[in-house]
Coordinates of C-alpha atoms in Angstrom, one line a residue:
Chain A
M156 CA 86.9 -44.8 73.1
S157 CA 86.0 -44.7 76.8
S158 CA 86.2 -42.5 79.8
I159 CA 88.8 -44.8 81.4
P160 CA 92.3 -43.2 81.2
M161 CA 95.2 -45.2 80.0
E162 CA 96.9 -45.0 83.4
Y163 CA 94.3 -47.2 85.0
Y164 CA 95.2 -50.1 82.7
L165 CA 98.9 -49.5 83.3
I166 CA 98.4 -49.5 87.1
L167 CA 96.4 -52.7 86.9
S168 CA 99.3 -54.2 84.9
A169 CA 101.8 -52.9 87.5
F170 CA 99.7 -54.5 90.3
M171 CA 99.6 -57.8 88.5
F172 CA 103.4 -57.7 87.9
S173 CA 104.0 -57.0 91.6
V174 CA 101.8 -59.8 92.7
G175 CA 103.8 -62.1 90.3
V176 CA 107.1 -60.9 91.8
A177 CA 105.8 -61.4 95.3
G178 CA 104.8 -65.0 94.4
V179 CA 108.3 -65.7 92.9
L180 CA 109.9 -64.4 96.0
I181 CA 107.8 -66.0 98.8
R182 CA 106.5 -69.3 97.5
R183 CA 108.5 -72.5 97.9
N184 CA 106.9 -74.8 95.3
A185 CA 108.5 -74.5 91.9
I186 CA 105.2 -74.9 90.0
V187 CA 103.6 -72.0 91.9
V188 CA 106.7 -70.0 90.9
F189 CA 105.9 -70.9 87.3
M190 CA 102.4 -69.7 87.7
C191 CA 103.7 -66.4 89.0
I192 CA 106.0 -66.1 86.0
E193 CA 103.0 -66.5 83.8
L194 CA 101.3 -63.7 85.8
M195 CA 104.2 -61.4 85.1
L196 CA 104.2 -62.2 81.4
N197 CA 100.4 -61.6 81.3
S198 CA 100.8 -58.2 82.9
A199 CA 103.5 -57.2 80.4
N200 CA 101.1 -58.3 77.6
L201 CA 98.4 -56.2 79.2
S202 CA 100.6 -53.0 79.0
L203 CA 101.5 -53.9 75.4
V204 CA 97.8 -54.2 74.4
T205 CA 97.0 -51.0 76.3
F206 CA 99.6 -49.0 74.5
S207 CA 98.6 -50.6 71.2
S208 CA 95.0 -49.6 71.7
Y209 CA 95.6 -46.1 73.0
L210 CA 98.1 -45.2 70.3
G211 CA 96.1 -46.8 67.5
N212 CA 98.9 -49.0 66.4
P213 CA 98.6 -52.8 65.9
I214 CA 102.3 -53.6 66.4
G215 CA 101.8 -53.9 70.1
Q216 CA 99.4 -56.8 69.5
V217 CA 101.9 -58.5 67.3
F218 CA 104.4 -58.4 70.1
V219 CA 101.8 -59.9 72.5
F220 CA 101.6 -62.8 70.0
F221 CA 105.4 -63.2 70.3
V222 CA 105.4 -63.1 74.1
M223 CA 102.7 -65.7 74.2
T224 CA 104.8 -68.0 72.0
V225 CA 107.8 -67.7 74.2
A226 CA 105.7 -68.2 77.3
A227 CA 104.4 -71.5 75.9
A228 CA 107.9 -72.7 75.1
E229 CA 109.1 -71.6 78.5
A230 CA 106.3 -73.4 80.3
A231 CA 106.9 -76.6 78.3
V232 CA 110.6 -76.8 78.9
G233 CA 110.4 -75.6 82.5
L234 CA 107.8 -78.2 83.5
A235 CA 109.9 -80.9 81.9
I236 CA 112.9 -79.7 84.0
I237 CA 110.7 -79.7 87.1
I238 CA 109.5 -83.2 86.4
A239 CA 113.1 -84.4 85.9
I240 CA 114.2 -82.8 89.1
F241 CA 111.3 -84.4 91.0
R242 CA 112.2 -87.8 89.6
N243 CA 115.8 -87.4 91.0
K244 CA 115.2 -85.6 94.3
K245 CA 111.6 -86.4 95.1
T246 CA 110.8 -82.8 95.9
V247 CA 110.0 -79.6 94.0
N248 CA 110.5 -77.2 96.9
I249 CA 113.0 -74.6 95.6
D250 CA 114.7 -74.3 99.0
E251 CA 115.6 -78.0 99.1
I252 CA 117.0 -78.0 95.5
N253 CA 120.4 -76.6 96.5
I254 CA 123.0 -78.8 94.9
F255 CA 124.8 -75.8 93.3
K256 CA 125.3 -74.3 96.7
W257 CA 128.2 -74.9 99.0
Chain B
M261 CA 80.1 -44.0 85.6
T262 CA 79.1 -45.6 82.4
F263 CA 78.4 -49.3 81.7
Y264 CA 81.8 -49.5 80.1
D265 CA 83.5 -48.3 83.3
I266 CA 81.6 -50.8 85.4
I267 CA 82.8 -53.7 83.1
F268 CA 86.4 -52.5 83.4
Y269 CA 86.3 -52.3 87.2
L270 CA 84.6 -55.8 87.3
F271 CA 87.3 -57.4 85.2
A272 CA 90.1 -55.6 87.0
A273 CA 88.7 -56.8 90.3
I274 CA 88.4 -60.4 89.1
T275 CA 92.0 -60.3 87.7
L276 CA 93.6 -58.7 90.8
I277 CA 91.7 -60.7 93.5
S278 CA 92.4 -64.0 91.8
A279 CA 96.0 -63.1 91.2
L280 CA 96.3 -62.4 94.9
F281 CA 94.7 -65.8 95.6
V282 CA 97.2 -67.5 93.3
V283 CA 100.0 -66.2 95.4
S284 CA 98.5 -66.6 98.8
T285 CA 96.5 -69.9 98.8
R286 CA 98.4 -72.8 100.2
N287 CA 96.9 -75.6 98.0
I288 CA 98.6 -75.7 94.6
V289 CA 95.5 -77.0 92.7
Y290 CA 93.5 -74.0 94.0
S291 CA 96.3 -71.8 92.8
A292 CA 96.0 -73.2 89.3
F293 CA 92.2 -72.7 89.4
Y294 CA 92.6 -69.0 90.5
L295 CA 95.1 -68.6 87.7
L296 CA 92.2 -69.6 85.3
F297 CA 90.1 -66.7 86.6
T298 CA 93.1 -64.3 86.2
F299 CA 93.5 -65.4 82.6
F300 CA 89.8 -64.9 81.8
G301 CA 89.9 -61.5 83.5
V302 CA 92.8 -60.4 81.4
A303 CA 91.1 -61.7 78.3
G304 CA 88.0 -59.6 79.2
I305 CA 90.2 -56.5 79.5
Y306 CA 91.7 -57.3 76.1
V307 CA 88.2 -57.3 74.6
L308 CA 87.5 -53.9 76.3
L309 CA 90.7 -52.5 74.7
G310 CA 89.5 -53.6 71.2
A311 CA 92.0 -56.5 70.9
D312 CA 89.6 -59.3 70.0
F313 CA 92.0 -61.6 68.3
I314 CA 94.5 -61.4 71.2
A315 CA 91.7 -62.1 73.7
V316 CA 90.8 -65.3 71.9
V317 CA 94.4 -66.4 71.6
Q318 CA 94.8 -65.6 75.3
I319 CA 92.0 -68.0 76.2
M320 CA 93.2 -70.7 73.8
V321 CA 96.9 -70.6 74.6
Y322 CA 96.9 -69.8 78.3
V323 CA 93.8 -71.6 79.5
G324 CA 93.8 -74.4 76.9
G325 CA 97.5 -75.0 76.9
I326 CA 99.7 -73.6 79.6
L327 CA 97.2 -74.0 82.5
I328 CA 96.6 -77.6 81.5
L329 CA 100.3 -78.2 81.4
L330 CA 100.7 -76.6 84.8
L331 CA 98.0 -78.8 86.2
F332 CA 99.8 -81.9 84.7
G333 CA 102.9 -80.7 86.5
V334 CA 101.0 -80.4 89.8
M335 CA 99.6 -83.9 89.3
L336 CA 103.0 -85.4 88.4
T337 CA 105.1 -83.8 91.1
N338 CA 102.8 -84.2 94.1
K339 CA 101.6 -87.3 95.8
I340 CA 97.9 -86.6 95.9
T341 CA 97.3 -89.6 98.2
N342 CA 99.8 -88.5 100.7
V343 CA 98.2 -85.0 101.2
E344 CA 101.6 -83.4 100.5
I345 CA 100.0 -80.8 98.1
R346 CA 100.4 -77.8 100.5
T347 CA 103.4 -75.6 100.5
G348 CA 104.5 -72.8 102.8
T349 CA 106.0 -69.4 102.2
V350 CA 109.5 -68.0 102.9
Q351 CA 111.0 -64.5 103.2
L352 CA 107.8 -62.5 103.6
L353 CA 109.3 -59.3 105.0
P354 CA 112.1 -58.6 102.5
A355 CA 109.8 -59.5 99.7
A356 CA 107.2 -57.1 101.0
I357 CA 109.7 -54.2 101.3
G358 CA 111.2 -54.8 97.8
I359 CA 107.8 -55.0 96.2
G360 CA 106.6 -51.9 97.9
I361 CA 109.5 -49.9 96.6
F362 CA 109.1 -51.4 93.1
M363 CA 105.4 -50.7 93.0
G364 CA 105.8 -47.1 94.2
A365 CA 108.4 -46.4 91.5
V366 CA 106.4 -47.9 88.7
V367 CA 103.1 -46.3 89.6
A368 CA 104.8 -42.9 90.1
V369 CA 106.4 -43.1 86.7
M370 CA 103.1 -44.0 85.1
I371 CA 101.1 -41.2 86.7
W372 CA 103.7 -38.4 86.3
T373 CA 104.6 -39.2 82.7
E374 CA 103.0 -37.0 80.0
W375 CA 101.8 -39.7 77.6
K376 CA 101.5 -38.6 74.0
L377 CA 98.2 -40.2 73.0
E378 CA 96.6 -40.3 69.7
P379 CA 92.9 -39.9 69.6
A380 CA 92.2 -43.6 69.8
Q381 CA 89.6 -45.3 67.7
I382 CA 88.7 -49.0 68.0
P383 CA 89.3 -50.7 64.7
L384 CA 86.5 -53.0 63.5
T385 CA 88.8 -56.0 63.4
T386 CA 92.5 -56.3 64.3
T387 CA 93.1 -59.7 62.7
K388 CA 93.8 -58.3 59.3
D389 CA 96.4 -55.8 60.5
I390 CA 98.1 -58.4 62.7
G391 CA 98.3 -61.0 59.9
H392 CA 99.6 -58.3 57.5
L393 CA 102.3 -57.3 59.9
L394 CA 103.3 -60.9 60.7
I395 CA 104.0 -61.8 57.1
T396 CA 105.6 -58.5 56.1
D397 CA 107.6 -56.6 58.7
Y398 CA 108.0 -59.3 61.3
V399 CA 108.2 -62.4 59.1
L400 CA 111.8 -63.3 60.3
I401 CA 110.7 -63.2 64.0
F402 CA 107.6 -65.3 63.0
E403 CA 109.8 -68.0 61.4
L404 CA 112.2 -67.9 64.3
L405 CA 109.4 -68.4 66.8
G406 CA 108.2 -71.4 64.8
I407 CA 111.7 -72.9 65.1
L408 CA 111.8 -72.0 68.8
L409 CA 108.6 -73.9 69.4
L410 CA 109.9 -76.9 67.6
I411 CA 113.1 -76.9 69.7
A412 CA 111.1 -76.4 72.9
L413 CA 108.9 -79.4 72.0
I414 CA 111.8 -81.7 71.3
G415 CA 113.7 -80.4 74.3
A416 CA 110.8 -80.8 76.7
A417 CA 110.1 -84.4 75.4
S418 CA 113.7 -85.4 75.7
I419 CA 114.2 -83.9 79.2
A420 CA 111.0 -85.3 80.7
R421 CA 111.5 -88.7 79.3
R422 CA 112.7 -91.5 81.6
D423 CA 116.1 -92.7 80.6
Q424 CA 116.1 -96.3 79.3
E425 CA 119.0 -98.4 80.5

């Protein structure tokens, strides 16, 4: 297929996942946290497609399809929640949304 | 170094660099635009891996749907006129340590594992196989996902709606 070993794709996916985790940990804005969650889902999809391609089995791509559906549902509901929070508290910074904390 | 390798490194660089910019840039709208390049880079790598259908779905769903939704979220939750669109960062050092440990563990596992690989061949088209699997082995999950999307649609509309008195 090509001269690129499978590990390169997997390491790329691991890097993307780590960047996403970093974003979730260090950013304050809830929407950027959402973008980083999408990054992590994308990197998981990338490993699934890699395994599917290098093992010659299309089931991995079916699961990518499922992950994309769940990601779309998650983005829709999550943004609705963020907008509802913004309407009540006038902020989307996650360190200022601490009403469950005492 | 073949042409194929050069394309792989190009797309990998686009994906990683724009992913880093998504996390590090302070303007949220710029973050969303760098996320666009990340999605396109991942779609290019899907094409390199022979997953043509998934690549097109990636562009349609992520760029056409989720990214637009995120941009709407940015526009609705930030006062553009008040220049309050920048955000800071918190907890840099613990995050860096945790991610370093995580990265090292994952990459070590990936390199040291003996993968049992088939001699891979790129199928001419993957759409037929995916469609066949979706309506035979995975038909229950497929239907459940349809219901999940419907629930998410109704839930998102009812949460985001302003309450009428």
